C-alpha cells in the first residue's frame, strides 16, 4: 500500500481506492535533492553522496550496505531527474542547491561528503564553499573523479598512442566491445528521443539529458583551490583521459592538502561492483571509524 501511494504521489498512476487524504496531499511537498538512503543512528554524522553525471543516486546502494551500522547516508540527486524541473546548468548552481539541502540536515558540520564520477567535482565545489564559510570538511571522498581541466581537454590520436603503455592490458582488450556497446546505446537513445523508436524508457532519456547537461556544466567550470585533504579512489582499468590525468587524476594541480589515492580493480563504471566495492568500503569504513574515534576522544576532554 505504501509503495502504491508513493507511485501515486509522483504522478505514476491512478489513486488507490480508499487511500487516506494525507497521502494525496503529500504531492504538494516541495522537491528536494536530498534522498535518505539509510537512516543510521540518531546523533551520528551522516555521509552525503553526490550523484554522477547521470543524476541518479541508486548507484550508492552498495555503499549503504557496507557502511558502519550507525552511519546515516544521504544521496544528492540531480534537479530535473524526475522530469518535472529543469536541470541545473552549472556546477556552482548544483553546489548551491545541494549545500542548502545538506545544511537542512546539519547546519554546522563538520561534514563528510563524497561524489561519484562528475559528482566528485560538485562535492569539491561544496567543500570549497564550506571551508570558505569557516566550517570544517571532515572527509572529502571522490570515486574516480577526473579534474575538470582534464575532463574537458581533447586528446589527439598521437597522444592516445603515447598513453597506451600506461593503460591496463585488460581494459585495452575490452575497448572494441565497450565502444560498440556505447555506440549502440547512443543510437538507441537518439532514435527514441526523435520518436523513431520506443526502445528506451522515459527514465533512460532523462538520464541521457542529465548526462549531456552535466558535461556541459563541467566543461565551463573553473574550480578554486582547496586547502583540505581528499580521499581519491581510482579505477585501474582507466581510459586515456584518466591515464593522462596521472596518479591524482589532475587534482594535485588544484589541492594544497594531502591526496590519498586508493586504486581499485575496476573500470570507471564498475567501481561499486565486486571486487572493487570491497576494496573501496574497507578503506571508507576504516576512515569513518577512525574519525569517529577521534571525535569520541575529543568529547571526553
GROMACS .gro file of C-alpha atoms in nm:
model
  301
    1UNK     CA    1   0.000   0.000   0.000
    2UNK     CA    2   0.283   0.240   0.087
    3UNK     CA    3   0.460   0.167  -0.243
    4UNK     CA    4   0.137   0.227  -0.437
    5UNK     CA    5   0.088   0.559  -0.257
    6UNK     CA    6   0.445   0.659  -0.347
    7UNK     CA    7   0.377   0.592  -0.715
    8UNK     CA    8   0.058   0.799  -0.698
    9UNK     CA    9   0.235   1.090  -0.525
   10UNK     CA   10   0.487   1.101  -0.808
   11UNK     CA   11   0.223   1.105  -1.081
   12UNK     CA   12   0.272   0.746  -1.187
   13UNK     CA   13  -0.076   0.602  -1.156
   14UNK     CA   14  -0.440   0.622  -1.053
   15UNK     CA   15  -0.518   0.684  -0.688
   16UNK     CA   16  -0.576   0.364  -0.492
   17UNK     CA   17  -0.935   0.331  -0.372
   18UNK     CA   18  -0.966   0.425  -0.007
   19UNK     CA   19  -0.620   0.588   0.015
   20UNK     CA   20  -0.602   0.830   0.313
   21UNK     CA   21  -0.624   1.200   0.214
   22UNK     CA   22  -0.284   1.271   0.372
   23UNK     CA   23  -0.118   1.058   0.107
   24UNK     CA   24  -0.276   1.257  -0.175
   25UNK     CA   25  -0.176   1.586  -0.012
   26UNK     CA   26   0.188   1.476   0.003
   27UNK     CA   27   0.216   1.556  -0.368
   28UNK     CA   28   0.236   1.924  -0.276
   29UNK     CA   29   0.557   1.875  -0.073
   30UNK     CA   30   0.849   2.074  -0.221
   31UNK     CA   31   1.106   1.882  -0.423
   32UNK     CA   32   1.444   1.826  -0.261
   33UNK     CA   33   1.769   1.683  -0.399
   34UNK     CA   34   1.811   1.503  -0.067
   35UNK     CA   35   1.740   1.129  -0.065
   36UNK     CA   36   1.772   0.947   0.265
   37UNK     CA   37   1.920   0.614   0.164
   38UNK     CA   38   1.987   0.492   0.516
   39UNK     CA   39   1.863   0.641   0.844
   40UNK     CA   40   2.152   0.529   1.066
   41UNK     CA   41   2.150   0.620   1.434
   42UNK     CA   42   2.026   0.946   1.583
   43UNK     CA   43   2.306   1.192   1.655
   44UNK     CA   44   2.556   1.028   1.418
   45UNK     CA   45   2.717   1.240   1.147
   46UNK     CA   46   2.590   1.148   0.801
   47UNK     CA   47   2.780   1.083   0.481
   48UNK     CA   48   2.641   1.286   0.188
   49UNK     CA   49   2.697   1.134  -0.158
   50UNK     CA   50   2.662   1.337  -0.479
   51UNK     CA   51   2.524   1.181  -0.798
   52UNK     CA   52   2.735   1.118  -1.107
   53UNK     CA   53   2.665   1.270  -1.449
   54UNK     CA   54   2.352   1.057  -1.490
   55UNK     CA   55   2.187   1.235  -1.198
   56UNK     CA   56   2.062   0.934  -1.002
   57UNK     CA   57   2.174   0.806  -0.660
   58UNK     CA   58   2.076   0.438  -0.686
   59UNK     CA   59   2.445   0.368  -0.751
   60UNK     CA   60   2.515   0.428  -0.379
   61UNK     CA   61   2.312   0.126  -0.260
   62UNK     CA   62   2.627  -0.093  -0.232
   63UNK     CA   63   2.788   0.184  -0.027
   64UNK     CA   64   2.493   0.189   0.211
   65UNK     CA   65   2.511  -0.188   0.254
   66UNK     CA   66   2.873  -0.172   0.371
   67UNK     CA   67   2.887   0.141   0.587
   68UNK     CA   68   2.938   0.126   0.965
   69UNK     CA   69   2.599   0.024   1.112
   70UNK     CA   70   2.514   0.360   1.272
   71UNK     CA   71   2.618   0.587   0.982
   72UNK     CA   72   2.333   0.776   0.812
   73UNK     CA   73   2.366   0.804   0.434
   74UNK     CA   74   2.206   1.069   0.215
   75UNK     CA   75   2.221   1.090  -0.162
   76UNK     CA   76   2.200   1.418  -0.354
   77UNK     CA   77   2.008   1.360  -0.678
   78UNK     CA   78   2.001   1.598  -0.973
   79UNK     CA   79   1.726   1.854  -1.005
   80UNK     CA   80   1.530   1.757  -1.316
   81UNK     CA   81   1.585   1.382  -1.283
   82UNK     CA   82   1.212   1.348  -1.206
   83UNK     CA   83   1.126   1.513  -1.538
   84UNK     CA   84   0.938   1.796  -1.368
   85UNK     CA   85   1.206   2.066  -1.334
   86UNK     CA   86   1.493   2.197  -1.547
   87UNK     CA   87   1.839   2.056  -1.488
   88UNK     CA   88   2.099   2.281  -1.331
   89UNK     CA   89   2.334   2.410  -1.600
   90UNK     CA   90   2.637   2.491  -1.384
   91UNK     CA   91   2.843   2.317  -1.117
   92UNK     CA   92   2.804   2.627  -0.899
   93UNK     CA   93   2.423   2.607  -0.915
   94UNK     CA   94   2.431   2.239  -0.823
   95UNK     CA   95   2.663   2.306  -0.531
   96UNK     CA   96   2.446   2.589  -0.401
   97UNK     CA   97   2.131   2.377  -0.415
   98UNK     CA   98   2.290   2.067  -0.263
   99UNK     CA   99   2.470   2.256   0.014
  100UNK     CA  100   2.139   2.412   0.120
  101UNK     CA  101   1.990   2.061   0.136
  102UNK     CA  102   2.287   1.933   0.337
  103UNK     CA  103   2.252   2.225   0.578
  104UNK     CA  104   1.886   2.133   0.631
  105UNK     CA  105   2.016   1.813   0.792
  106UNK     CA  106   2.326   1.960   0.960
  107UNK     CA  107   2.380   2.335   0.969
  108UNK     CA  108   2.716   2.335   1.148
  109UNK     CA  109   2.915   2.027   1.048
  110UNK     CA  110   3.184   1.904   1.043
  111UNK     CA  111   3.086   1.747   0.711
  112UNK     CA  112   3.154   1.419   0.534
  113UNK     CA  113   3.095   1.450   0.160
  114UNK     CA  114   3.153   1.214  -0.131
  115UNK     CA  115   3.090   1.219  -0.504
  116UNK     CA  116   3.093   0.958  -0.776
  117UNK     CA  117   3.249   1.046  -1.113
  118UNK     CA  118   3.140   1.401  -1.201
  119UNK     CA  119   2.969   1.420  -0.864
  120UNK     CA  120   3.314   1.443  -0.709
  121UNK     CA  121   3.355   1.777  -0.887
  122UNK     CA  122   3.031   1.904  -0.728
  123UNK     CA  123   3.147   1.767  -0.391
  124UNK     CA  124   3.473   1.959  -0.441
  125UNK     CA  125   3.286   2.287  -0.500
  126UNK     CA  126   3.069   2.222  -0.194
  127UNK     CA  127   3.380   2.154   0.016
  128UNK     CA  128   3.536   2.481  -0.104
  129UNK     CA  129   3.223   2.671  -0.003
  130UNK     CA  130   3.210   2.506   0.340
  131UNK     CA  131   3.576   2.587   0.401
  132UNK     CA  132   3.524   2.947   0.287
  133UNK     CA  133   3.244   2.980   0.545
  134UNK     CA  134   3.484   2.884   0.825
  135UNK     CA  135   3.331   2.542   0.883
  136UNK     CA  136   3.514   2.210   0.862
  137UNK     CA  137   3.508   1.937   0.599
  138UNK     CA  138   3.593   1.626   0.796
  139UNK     CA  139   3.614   1.397   0.494
  140UNK     CA  140   3.601   1.458   0.117
  141UNK     CA  141   3.581   1.142  -0.095
  142UNK     CA  142   3.599   1.121  -0.473
  143UNK     CA  143   3.505   0.798  -0.651
  144UNK     CA  144   3.708   0.807  -0.976
  145UNK     CA  145   3.661   1.178  -1.042
  146UNK     CA  146   3.873   1.337  -1.314
  147UNK     CA  147   3.973   1.701  -1.256
  148UNK     CA  148   3.761   1.931  -1.479
  149UNK     CA  149   4.051   2.068  -1.685
  150UNK     CA  150   4.146   1.711  -1.782
  151UNK     CA  151   3.783   1.609  -1.838
  152UNK     CA  152   3.727   1.882  -2.098
  153UNK     CA  153   4.064   1.853  -2.272
  154UNK     CA  154   4.074   1.682  -2.611
  155UNK     CA  155   4.330   1.408  -2.669
  156UNK     CA  156   4.489   1.363  -3.009
  157UNK     CA  157   4.539   1.020  -3.163
  158UNK     CA  158   4.916   1.062  -3.127
  159UNK     CA  159   4.882   1.126  -2.755
  160UNK     CA  160   4.648   0.830  -2.713
  161UNK     CA  161   4.916   0.612  -2.872
  162UNK     CA  162   5.176   0.751  -2.631
  163UNK     CA  163   4.946   0.668  -2.338
  164UNK     CA  164   4.895   0.305  -2.442
  165UNK     CA  165   5.191   0.164  -2.243
  166UNK     CA  166   5.045   0.317  -1.925
  167UNK     CA  167   4.699   0.167  -1.978
  168UNK     CA  168   4.581  -0.159  -1.822
  169UNK     CA  169   4.603  -0.452  -2.065
  170UNK     CA  170   4.262  -0.589  -1.959
  171UNK     CA  171   4.099  -0.257  -2.035
  172UNK     CA  172   4.266  -0.234  -2.377
  173UNK     CA  173   4.122  -0.573  -2.469
  174UNK     CA  174   3.773  -0.451  -2.377
  175UNK     CA  175   3.786  -0.126  -2.577
  176UNK     CA  176   3.631  -0.263  -2.904
  177UNK     CA  177   3.337  -0.417  -2.717
  178UNK     CA  178   3.284  -0.110  -2.495
  179UNK     CA  179   3.291   0.125  -2.793
  180UNK     CA  180   3.041  -0.088  -2.984
  181UNK     CA  181   2.808  -0.107  -2.683
  182UNK     CA  182   2.839   0.269  -2.633
  183UNK     CA  183   2.763   0.336  -2.999
  184UNK     CA  184   2.453   0.112  -2.994
  185UNK     CA  185   2.331   0.267  -2.669
  186UNK     CA  186   2.371   0.620  -2.806
  187UNK     CA  187   2.195   0.521  -3.129
  188UNK     CA  188   1.905   0.363  -2.940
  189UNK     CA  189   1.856   0.670  -2.719
  190UNK     CA  190   1.884   0.910  -3.014
  191UNK     CA  191   1.616   0.723  -3.211
  192UNK     CA  192   1.389   0.714  -2.906
  193UNK     CA  193   1.436   1.086  -2.838
  194UNK     CA  194   1.340   1.160  -3.201
  195UNK     CA  195   1.024   0.950  -3.171
  196UNK     CA  196   1.153   0.690  -3.417
  197UNK     CA  197   1.156   0.408  -3.161
  198UNK     CA  198   1.004   0.312  -2.827
  199UNK     CA  199   1.314   0.112  -2.727
  200UNK     CA  200   1.405   0.347  -2.439
  201UNK     CA  201   1.217   0.440  -2.124
  202UNK     CA  202   1.149   0.798  -2.018
  203UNK     CA  203   1.386   0.733  -1.727
  204UNK     CA  204   1.667   0.646  -1.969
  205UNK     CA  205   1.601   0.955  -2.179
  206UNK     CA  206   1.606   1.176  -1.869
  207UNK     CA  207   1.935   1.016  -1.769
  208UNK     CA  208   2.082   1.095  -2.111
  209UNK     CA  209   1.969   1.457  -2.082
  210UNK     CA  210   2.117   1.478  -1.732
  211UNK     CA  211   2.444   1.336  -1.866
  212UNK     CA  212   2.473   1.585  -2.151
  213UNK     CA  213   2.375   1.881  -1.932
  214UNK     CA  214   2.625   1.783  -1.664
  215UNK     CA  215   2.915   1.752  -1.906
  216UNK     CA  216   2.844   2.095  -2.049
  217UNK     CA  217   2.835   2.238  -1.694
  218UNK     CA  218   3.163   2.068  -1.611
  219UNK     CA  219   3.321   2.199  -1.930
  220UNK     CA  220   3.251   2.554  -1.816
  221UNK     CA  221   3.360   2.504  -1.455
  222UNK     CA  222   3.686   2.651  -1.329
  223UNK     CA  223   3.738   2.533  -0.972
  224UNK     CA  224   3.905   2.733  -0.695
  225UNK     CA  225   4.198   2.597  -0.497
  226UNK     CA  226   4.122   2.379  -0.196
  227UNK     CA  227   4.336   2.366   0.118
  228UNK     CA  228   4.190   2.042   0.256
  229UNK     CA  229   4.257   1.672   0.200
  230UNK     CA  230   4.095   1.431  -0.045
  231UNK     CA  231   4.046   1.055  -0.037
  232UNK     CA  232   4.052   0.959  -0.405
  233UNK     CA  233   3.955   0.615  -0.538
  234UNK     CA  234   4.073   0.544  -0.892
  235UNK     CA  235   3.991   0.260  -1.132
  236UNK     CA  236   4.290   0.057  -1.251
  237UNK     CA  237   4.125  -0.015  -1.587
  238UNK     CA  238   4.127   0.350  -1.690
  239UNK     CA  239   4.052   0.522  -2.021
  240UNK     CA  240   4.301   0.759  -2.182
  241UNK     CA  241   4.176   1.085  -2.019
  242UNK     CA  242   4.215   0.930  -1.673
  243UNK     CA  243   4.559   0.794  -1.751
  244UNK     CA  244   4.659   1.135  -1.883
  245UNK     CA  245   4.549   1.289  -1.551
  246UNK     CA  246   4.814   1.090  -1.370
  247UNK     CA  247   4.806   0.926  -1.028
  248UNK     CA  248   4.591   1.205  -0.879
  249UNK     CA  249   4.367   1.247  -1.187
  250UNK     CA  250   4.478   1.610  -1.211
  251UNK     CA  251   4.362   1.716  -0.864
  252UNK     CA  252   4.719   1.768  -0.741
  253UNK     CA  253   4.722   2.084  -0.955
  254UNK     CA  254   4.433   2.231  -0.751
  255UNK     CA  255   4.462   2.087  -0.399
  256UNK     CA  256   4.704   2.214  -0.136
  257UNK     CA  257   4.623   1.938   0.114
  258UNK     CA  258   4.703   1.567   0.103
  259UNK     CA  259   4.552   1.345  -0.168
  260UNK     CA  260   4.535   0.982  -0.063
  261UNK     CA  261   4.493   0.759  -0.368
  262UNK     CA  262   4.342   0.409  -0.347
  263UNK     CA  263   4.349   0.211  -0.671
  264UNK     CA  264   4.061  -0.030  -0.725
  265UNK     CA  265   4.028  -0.337  -0.951
  266UNK     CA  266   3.759  -0.190  -1.174
  267UNK     CA  267   3.661   0.023  -1.471
  268UNK     CA  268   3.506   0.362  -1.406
  269UNK     CA  269   3.157   0.214  -1.447
  270UNK     CA  270   3.217  -0.086  -1.216
  271UNK     CA  271   3.381   0.081  -0.916
  272UNK     CA  272   3.079  -0.004  -0.697
  273UNK     CA  273   3.075  -0.369  -0.807
  274UNK     CA  274   3.272  -0.660  -0.656
  275UNK     CA  275   3.563  -0.693  -0.609
  276UNK     CA  276   3.618  -0.316  -0.629
  277UNK     CA  277   3.341  -0.220  -0.385
  278UNK     CA  278   3.501  -0.439  -0.117
  279UNK     CA  279   3.832  -0.256  -0.156
  280UNK     CA  280   3.656   0.082  -0.155
  281UNK     CA  281   3.444   0.019   0.150
  282UNK     CA  282   3.721  -0.136   0.360
  283UNK     CA  283   3.902   0.197   0.329
  284UNK     CA  284   3.590   0.412   0.378
  285UNK     CA  285   3.479   0.201   0.677
  286UNK     CA  286   3.821   0.232   0.839
  287UNK     CA  287   3.838   0.606   0.773
  288UNK     CA  288   3.493   0.672   0.920
  289UNK     CA  289   3.570   0.461   1.227
  290UNK     CA  290   3.899   0.648   1.280
  291UNK     CA  291   3.723   0.985   1.259
  292UNK     CA  292   3.450   0.869   1.496
  293UNK     CA  293   3.711   0.754   1.747
  294UNK     CA  294   3.883   1.094   1.728
  295UNK     CA  295   3.550   1.269   1.785
  296UNK     CA  296   3.473   1.048   2.085
  297UNK     CA  297   3.820   1.101   2.231
  298UNK     CA  298   3.791   1.479   2.191
  299UNK     CA  299   3.450   1.481   2.362
  300UNK     CA  300   3.592   1.319   2.675
  301UNK     CA  301   3.822   1.618   2.744
   0.00000   0.00000   0.00000
